[in-house]
Coordinates of C-alpha atoms in Angstrom, one line a residue:
X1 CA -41.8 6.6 -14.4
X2 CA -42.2 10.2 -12.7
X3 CA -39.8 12.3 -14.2
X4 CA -41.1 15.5 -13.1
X5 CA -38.2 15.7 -10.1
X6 CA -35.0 14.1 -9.4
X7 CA -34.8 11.1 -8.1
X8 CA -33.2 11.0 -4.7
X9 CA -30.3 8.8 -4.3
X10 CA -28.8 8.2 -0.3
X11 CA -25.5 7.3 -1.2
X12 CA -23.6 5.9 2.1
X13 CA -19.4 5.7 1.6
X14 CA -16.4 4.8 4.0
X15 CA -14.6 1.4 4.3
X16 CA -16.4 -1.9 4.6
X17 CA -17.7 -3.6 8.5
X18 CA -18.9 0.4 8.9
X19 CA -22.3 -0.8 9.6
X20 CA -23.6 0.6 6.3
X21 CA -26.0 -2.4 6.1
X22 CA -28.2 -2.4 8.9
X23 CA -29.0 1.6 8.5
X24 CA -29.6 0.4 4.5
X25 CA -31.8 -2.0 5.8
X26 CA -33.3 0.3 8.2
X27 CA -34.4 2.8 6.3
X28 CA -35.4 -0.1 3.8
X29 CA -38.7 -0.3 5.6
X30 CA -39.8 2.9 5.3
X31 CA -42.4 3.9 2.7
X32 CA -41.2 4.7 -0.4
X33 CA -37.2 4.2 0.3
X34 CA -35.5 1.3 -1.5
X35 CA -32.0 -0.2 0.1
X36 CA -30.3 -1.7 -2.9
X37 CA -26.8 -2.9 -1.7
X38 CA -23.9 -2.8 -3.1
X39 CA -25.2 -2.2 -6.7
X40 CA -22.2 -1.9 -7.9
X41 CA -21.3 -5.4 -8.0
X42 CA -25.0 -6.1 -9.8
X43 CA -23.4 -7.0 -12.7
X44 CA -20.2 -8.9 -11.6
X45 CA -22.2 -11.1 -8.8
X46 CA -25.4 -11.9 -11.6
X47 CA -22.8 -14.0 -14.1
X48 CA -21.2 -15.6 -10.7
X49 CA -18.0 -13.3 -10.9
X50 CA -18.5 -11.9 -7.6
X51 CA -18.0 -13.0 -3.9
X52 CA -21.6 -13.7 -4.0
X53 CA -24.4 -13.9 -6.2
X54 CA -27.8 -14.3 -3.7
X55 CA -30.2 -11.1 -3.2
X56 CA -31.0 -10.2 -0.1
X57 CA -34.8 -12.2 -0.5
X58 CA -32.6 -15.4 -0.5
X59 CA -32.8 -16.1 -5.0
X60 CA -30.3 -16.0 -7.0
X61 CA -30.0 -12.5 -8.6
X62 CA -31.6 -13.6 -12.2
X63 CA -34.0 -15.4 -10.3
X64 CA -35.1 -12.6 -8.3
X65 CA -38.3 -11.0 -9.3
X66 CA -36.2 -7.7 -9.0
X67 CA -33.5 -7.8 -10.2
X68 CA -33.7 -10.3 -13.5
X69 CA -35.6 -7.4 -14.6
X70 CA -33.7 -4.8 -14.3
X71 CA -30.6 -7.2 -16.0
X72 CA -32.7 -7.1 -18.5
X73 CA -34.3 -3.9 -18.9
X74 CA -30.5 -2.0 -18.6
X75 CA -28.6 -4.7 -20.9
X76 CA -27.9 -3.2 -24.7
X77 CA -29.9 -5.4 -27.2
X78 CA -27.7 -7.7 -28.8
X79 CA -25.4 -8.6 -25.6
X80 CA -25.4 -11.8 -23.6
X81 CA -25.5 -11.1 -20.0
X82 CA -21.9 -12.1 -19.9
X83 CA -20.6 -9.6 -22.4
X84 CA -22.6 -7.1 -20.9
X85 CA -21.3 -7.7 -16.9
X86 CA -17.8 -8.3 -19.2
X87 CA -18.1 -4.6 -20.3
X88 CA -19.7 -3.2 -17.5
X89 CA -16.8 -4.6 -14.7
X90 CA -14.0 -3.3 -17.6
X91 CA -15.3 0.0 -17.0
X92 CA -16.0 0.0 -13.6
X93 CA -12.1 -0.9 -13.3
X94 CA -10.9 1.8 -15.7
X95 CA -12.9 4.6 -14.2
X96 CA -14.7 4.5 -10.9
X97 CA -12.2 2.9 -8.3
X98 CA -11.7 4.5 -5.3
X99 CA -8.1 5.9 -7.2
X100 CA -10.3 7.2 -9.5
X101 CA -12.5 9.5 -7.0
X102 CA -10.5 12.7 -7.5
X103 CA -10.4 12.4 -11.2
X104 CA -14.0 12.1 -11.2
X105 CA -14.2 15.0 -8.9
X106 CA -12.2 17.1 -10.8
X107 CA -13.0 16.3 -14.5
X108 CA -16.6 14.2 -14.4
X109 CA -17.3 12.2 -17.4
X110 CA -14.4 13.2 -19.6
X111 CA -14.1 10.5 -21.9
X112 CA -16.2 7.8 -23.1
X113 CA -16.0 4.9 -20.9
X114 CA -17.6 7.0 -18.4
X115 CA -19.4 8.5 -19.9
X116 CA -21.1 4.7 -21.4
X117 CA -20.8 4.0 -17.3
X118 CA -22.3 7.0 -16.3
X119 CA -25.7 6.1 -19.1
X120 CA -26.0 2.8 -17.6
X121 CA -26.2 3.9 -14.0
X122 CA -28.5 6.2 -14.9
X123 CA -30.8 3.6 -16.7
X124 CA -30.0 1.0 -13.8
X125 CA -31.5 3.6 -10.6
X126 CA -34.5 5.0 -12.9
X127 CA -35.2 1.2 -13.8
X128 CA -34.9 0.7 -10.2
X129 CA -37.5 3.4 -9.0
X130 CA -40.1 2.6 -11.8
X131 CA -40.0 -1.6 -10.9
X132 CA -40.5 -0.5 -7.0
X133 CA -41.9 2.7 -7.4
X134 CA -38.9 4.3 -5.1
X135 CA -38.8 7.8 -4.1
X136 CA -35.3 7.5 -2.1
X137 CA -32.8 4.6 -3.5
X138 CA -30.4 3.8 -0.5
X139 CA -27.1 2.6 -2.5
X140 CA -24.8 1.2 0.3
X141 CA -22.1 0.6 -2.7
X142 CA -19.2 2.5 -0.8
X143 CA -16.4 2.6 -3.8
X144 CA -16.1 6.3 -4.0
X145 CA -15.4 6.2 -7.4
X146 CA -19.1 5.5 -8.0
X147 CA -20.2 7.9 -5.3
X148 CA -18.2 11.0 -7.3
X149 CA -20.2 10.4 -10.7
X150 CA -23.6 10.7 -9.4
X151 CA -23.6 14.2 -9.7
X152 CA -23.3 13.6 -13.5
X153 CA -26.1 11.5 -13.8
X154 CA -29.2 12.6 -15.2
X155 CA -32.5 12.9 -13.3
X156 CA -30.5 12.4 -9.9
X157 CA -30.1 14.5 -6.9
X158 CA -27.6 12.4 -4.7
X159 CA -26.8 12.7 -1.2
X160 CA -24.1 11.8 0.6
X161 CA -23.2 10.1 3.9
X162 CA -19.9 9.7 4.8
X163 CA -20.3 6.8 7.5
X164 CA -16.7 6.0 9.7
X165 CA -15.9 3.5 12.6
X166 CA -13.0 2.9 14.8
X167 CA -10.5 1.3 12.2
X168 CA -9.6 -1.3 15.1
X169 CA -13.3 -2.2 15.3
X170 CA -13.0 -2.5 11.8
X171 CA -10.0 -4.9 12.2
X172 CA -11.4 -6.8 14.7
X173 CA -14.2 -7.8 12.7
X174 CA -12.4 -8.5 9.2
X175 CA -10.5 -10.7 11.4
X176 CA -12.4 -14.0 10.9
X177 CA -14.1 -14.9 7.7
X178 CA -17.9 -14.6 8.0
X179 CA -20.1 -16.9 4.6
X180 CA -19.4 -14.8 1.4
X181 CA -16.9 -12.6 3.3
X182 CA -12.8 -13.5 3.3
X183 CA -10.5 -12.7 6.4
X184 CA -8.2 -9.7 6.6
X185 CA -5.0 -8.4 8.2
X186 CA -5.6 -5.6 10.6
X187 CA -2.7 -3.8 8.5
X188 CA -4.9 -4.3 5.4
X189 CA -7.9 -3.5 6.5
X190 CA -6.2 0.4 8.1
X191 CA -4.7 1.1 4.5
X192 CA -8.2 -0.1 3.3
X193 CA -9.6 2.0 5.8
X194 CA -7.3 5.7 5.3
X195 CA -7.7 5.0 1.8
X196 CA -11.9 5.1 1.6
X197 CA -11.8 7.6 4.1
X198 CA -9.8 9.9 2.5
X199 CA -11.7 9.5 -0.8
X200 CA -15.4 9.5 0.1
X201 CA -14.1 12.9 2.5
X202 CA -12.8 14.6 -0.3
X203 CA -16.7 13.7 -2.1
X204 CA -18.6 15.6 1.0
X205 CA -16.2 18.1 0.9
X206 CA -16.8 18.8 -2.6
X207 CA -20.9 18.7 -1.8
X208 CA -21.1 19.8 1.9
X209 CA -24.7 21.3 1.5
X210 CA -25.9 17.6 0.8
X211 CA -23.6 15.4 3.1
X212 CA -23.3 13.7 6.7
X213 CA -20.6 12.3 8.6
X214 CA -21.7 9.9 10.8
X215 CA -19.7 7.7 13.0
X216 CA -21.4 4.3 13.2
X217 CA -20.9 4.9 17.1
X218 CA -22.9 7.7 17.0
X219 CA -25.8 5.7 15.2
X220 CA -25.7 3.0 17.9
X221 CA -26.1 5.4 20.6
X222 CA -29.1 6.8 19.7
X223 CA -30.6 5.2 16.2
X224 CA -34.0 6.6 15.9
X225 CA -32.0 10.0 16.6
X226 CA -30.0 9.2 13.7
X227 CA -32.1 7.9 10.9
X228 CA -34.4 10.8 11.9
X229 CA -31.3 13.0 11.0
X230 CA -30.9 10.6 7.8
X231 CA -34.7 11.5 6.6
X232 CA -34.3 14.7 6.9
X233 CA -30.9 15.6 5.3
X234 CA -32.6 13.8 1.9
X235 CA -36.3 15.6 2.6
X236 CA -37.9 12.6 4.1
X237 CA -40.6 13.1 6.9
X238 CA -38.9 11.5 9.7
X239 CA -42.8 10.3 10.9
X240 CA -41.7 7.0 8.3
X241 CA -38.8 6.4 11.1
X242 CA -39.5 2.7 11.8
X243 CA -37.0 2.2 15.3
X244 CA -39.2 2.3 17.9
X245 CA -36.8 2.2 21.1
X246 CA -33.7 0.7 19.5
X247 CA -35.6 -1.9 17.8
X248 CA -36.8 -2.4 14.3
X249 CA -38.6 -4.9 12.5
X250 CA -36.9 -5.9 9.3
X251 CA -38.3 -7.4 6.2
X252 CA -36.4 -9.5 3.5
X253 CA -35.1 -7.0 1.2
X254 CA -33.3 -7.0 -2.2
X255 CA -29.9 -6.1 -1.4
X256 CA -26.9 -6.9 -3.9
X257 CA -24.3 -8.4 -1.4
X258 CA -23.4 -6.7 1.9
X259 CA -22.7 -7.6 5.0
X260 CA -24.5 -11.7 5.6
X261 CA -26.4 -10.0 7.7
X262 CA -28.5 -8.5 5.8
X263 CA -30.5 -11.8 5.3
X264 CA -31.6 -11.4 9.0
X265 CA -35.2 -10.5 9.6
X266 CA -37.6 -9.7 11.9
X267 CA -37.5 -7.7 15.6
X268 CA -33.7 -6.8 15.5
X269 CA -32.5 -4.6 18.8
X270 CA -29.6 -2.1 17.9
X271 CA -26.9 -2.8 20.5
X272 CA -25.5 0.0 22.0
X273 CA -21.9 -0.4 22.2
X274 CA -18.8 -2.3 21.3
X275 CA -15.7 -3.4 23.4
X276 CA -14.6 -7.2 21.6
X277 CA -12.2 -4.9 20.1
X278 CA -10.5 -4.2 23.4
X279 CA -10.3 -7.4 24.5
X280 CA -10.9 -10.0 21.3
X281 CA -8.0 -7.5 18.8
X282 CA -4.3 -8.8 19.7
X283 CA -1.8 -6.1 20.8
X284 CA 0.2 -6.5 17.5
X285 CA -2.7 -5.9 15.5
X286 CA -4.3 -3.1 17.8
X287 CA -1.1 -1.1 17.7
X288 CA -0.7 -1.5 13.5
X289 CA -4.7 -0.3 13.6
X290 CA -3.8 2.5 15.6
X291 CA -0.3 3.5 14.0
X292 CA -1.8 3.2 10.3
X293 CA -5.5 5.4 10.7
X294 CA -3.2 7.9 12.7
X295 CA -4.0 11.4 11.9
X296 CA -7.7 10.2 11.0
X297 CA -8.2 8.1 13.6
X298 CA -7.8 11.5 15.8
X299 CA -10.0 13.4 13.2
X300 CA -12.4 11.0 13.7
X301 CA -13.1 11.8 17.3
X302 CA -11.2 8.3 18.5
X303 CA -8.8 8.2 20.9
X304 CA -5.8 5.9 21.2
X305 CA -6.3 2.8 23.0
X306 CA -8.9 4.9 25.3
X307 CA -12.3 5.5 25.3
X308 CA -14.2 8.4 22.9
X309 CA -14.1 12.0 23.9
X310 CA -16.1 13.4 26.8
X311 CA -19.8 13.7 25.4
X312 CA -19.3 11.1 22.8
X313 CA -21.6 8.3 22.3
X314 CA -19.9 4.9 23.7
X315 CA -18.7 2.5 20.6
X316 CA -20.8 -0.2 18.6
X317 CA -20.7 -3.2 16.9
X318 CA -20.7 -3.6 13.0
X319 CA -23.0 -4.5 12.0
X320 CA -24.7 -3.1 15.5
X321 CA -27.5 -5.7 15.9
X322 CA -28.6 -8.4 17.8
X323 CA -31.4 -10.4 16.1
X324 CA -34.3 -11.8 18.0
X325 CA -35.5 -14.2 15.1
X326 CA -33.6 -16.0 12.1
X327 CA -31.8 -15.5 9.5
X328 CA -31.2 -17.4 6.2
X329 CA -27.8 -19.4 6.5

């Protein structure tokens, strides 16, 4: 493993159906950048805990070539891989929840189950780049919690993007239940929403010289624009950008849950804007949306029940894509 610089970790936060998946998957396919998911529920999905225990290449996670090795590699000698998820989720619990995100801020790894948290992660990303031989690792975890401790880890230099959408977007698609993924009230999903918000804000705030906040609306207006800003703000050469006129071609990757779409590859065409809100939310839920993200909502750059301010891009879908072969179902 190189250990001669830090290894660079993308770290995207905000509230889940932000379209944190595709640009993961995006930027996936460029040379020496690894999207690993939601890594934070490695350990939970690998002993069937989780909502969902398939990598993103279609095996199970101990069957993948992967990620049974990194299991391995990271696990203490002596522990069964269900003691070791046991311990691992008991910390994750006690210490990195999104509740958690200003204490982390404020104190870092204070006491000793973080501190034990904060050595595994560590082990887990550097066992990550030396497997794939990663320069970037695109973590797509977005529990703030985790996002506020990288700082604290050793041989990492993380950045940050802070990645919002319209909360009734948001609502609109936690609506139905979609494989893994379980329905939500609109109501739920805002508080959800504020809640994220508020924490991964106060993480760029506290790191502004290495963080982004990106609307997902912004992205689907003009995605090679973005991910060219994406390369850059982590020291990429945005020559790797793969989106060649609002299309990429996507390969199966290695993600740890996400979005079921993330098993689609092949040519995939970003769409460019999103009204089934407008028409597909009810009123009831619309106006509990609106009432609950309100003063973000405004922060944000979203209007209520209108369109985006004068010059901004027009909305998007999460997750943004329209896929022109198939996927694994």
């Amino acid at each position: 493993m190189d250990t001669s610089s830090p290894l660079t970790i993308l770290c995207i936060t905000g509230w889940c159906r932000n379209g944190s998946t595709i640009i993961g998957n995006v930027l996936n396919e460029i040379p020496g950048f690894f999207h690993v998911g939601e890594l934070h529920f490695l350990w939970r999905n690998s002993v069937g805990k989780g909502a969902n225990n398939l990598c993103g290449c279609g095996e199970t996670l101990t069957r993948c070539p992967v990620w049974s090795e990194i299991l391995e590699t990271v696990r203490p000698a002596g522990m069964t891989a269900h003691e070791h998820a046991a311990a691992v989720i008991r910390r994750q619990l006690s210490c990195v929840r999104t509740r958690h995100t200003w204490r982390v801020l404020g104190r870092g790894p204070y006491r000793d189950d973080i501190r034990e948290h904060a050595a595994l992660m560590t082990r887990t990303y550097h066992a990550i780049a030396e497997r794939t031989g990663a320069r970037v690792i695109v973590d797509t975890t977005k529990i703030p919690g985790e996002a506020a401790l990288l700082p604290h880890l050793d041989g990492v230099r993380p950045y940050y993007v802070h990645l919002v959408r319209d909360p009734r977007a948001v609502a609109h698609s936690w609506r139905r239940p979609k494989e893994y993924v379980y329905a939500m009230s609109a109501a739920k999903s805002t508080a959800y929403w504020d809640g994220f918000n508020l924490a991964s804000r106060a993480i760029t705030r506290r790191h502004p010289e290495r963080s982004l906040l990106l609307r997902y609306e912004d992205f689907a207006a003009d995605p090679a624009g973005t991910i060219d800003t994406l390369l850059r703000l982590c020291g990429a050469d945005p020559a790797g950008n793969p989106v060649r006129d609002r299309a990429v071609e996507l390969r199966p990757n290695h993600t740890v849950t996400g979005n079921p779409d993330r098993f689609r590859t092949g040519v995939t065409v970003i769409r460019d804007r999103d009204d089934a809100w407008r028409t597909g939310l009810p009123a009831t839920a619309r106006l509990a949306a609106t009432a609950l993200s309100w003063p973000l909502l405004r922060h944000y750059g979203y209007r209520h029940g209108g369109p985006l301010p004068t010059g901004a891009p027009r909305g998007a879908p999460a997750p943004g894509l329209k896929n022109t072969a198939k996927g694994r179902h």
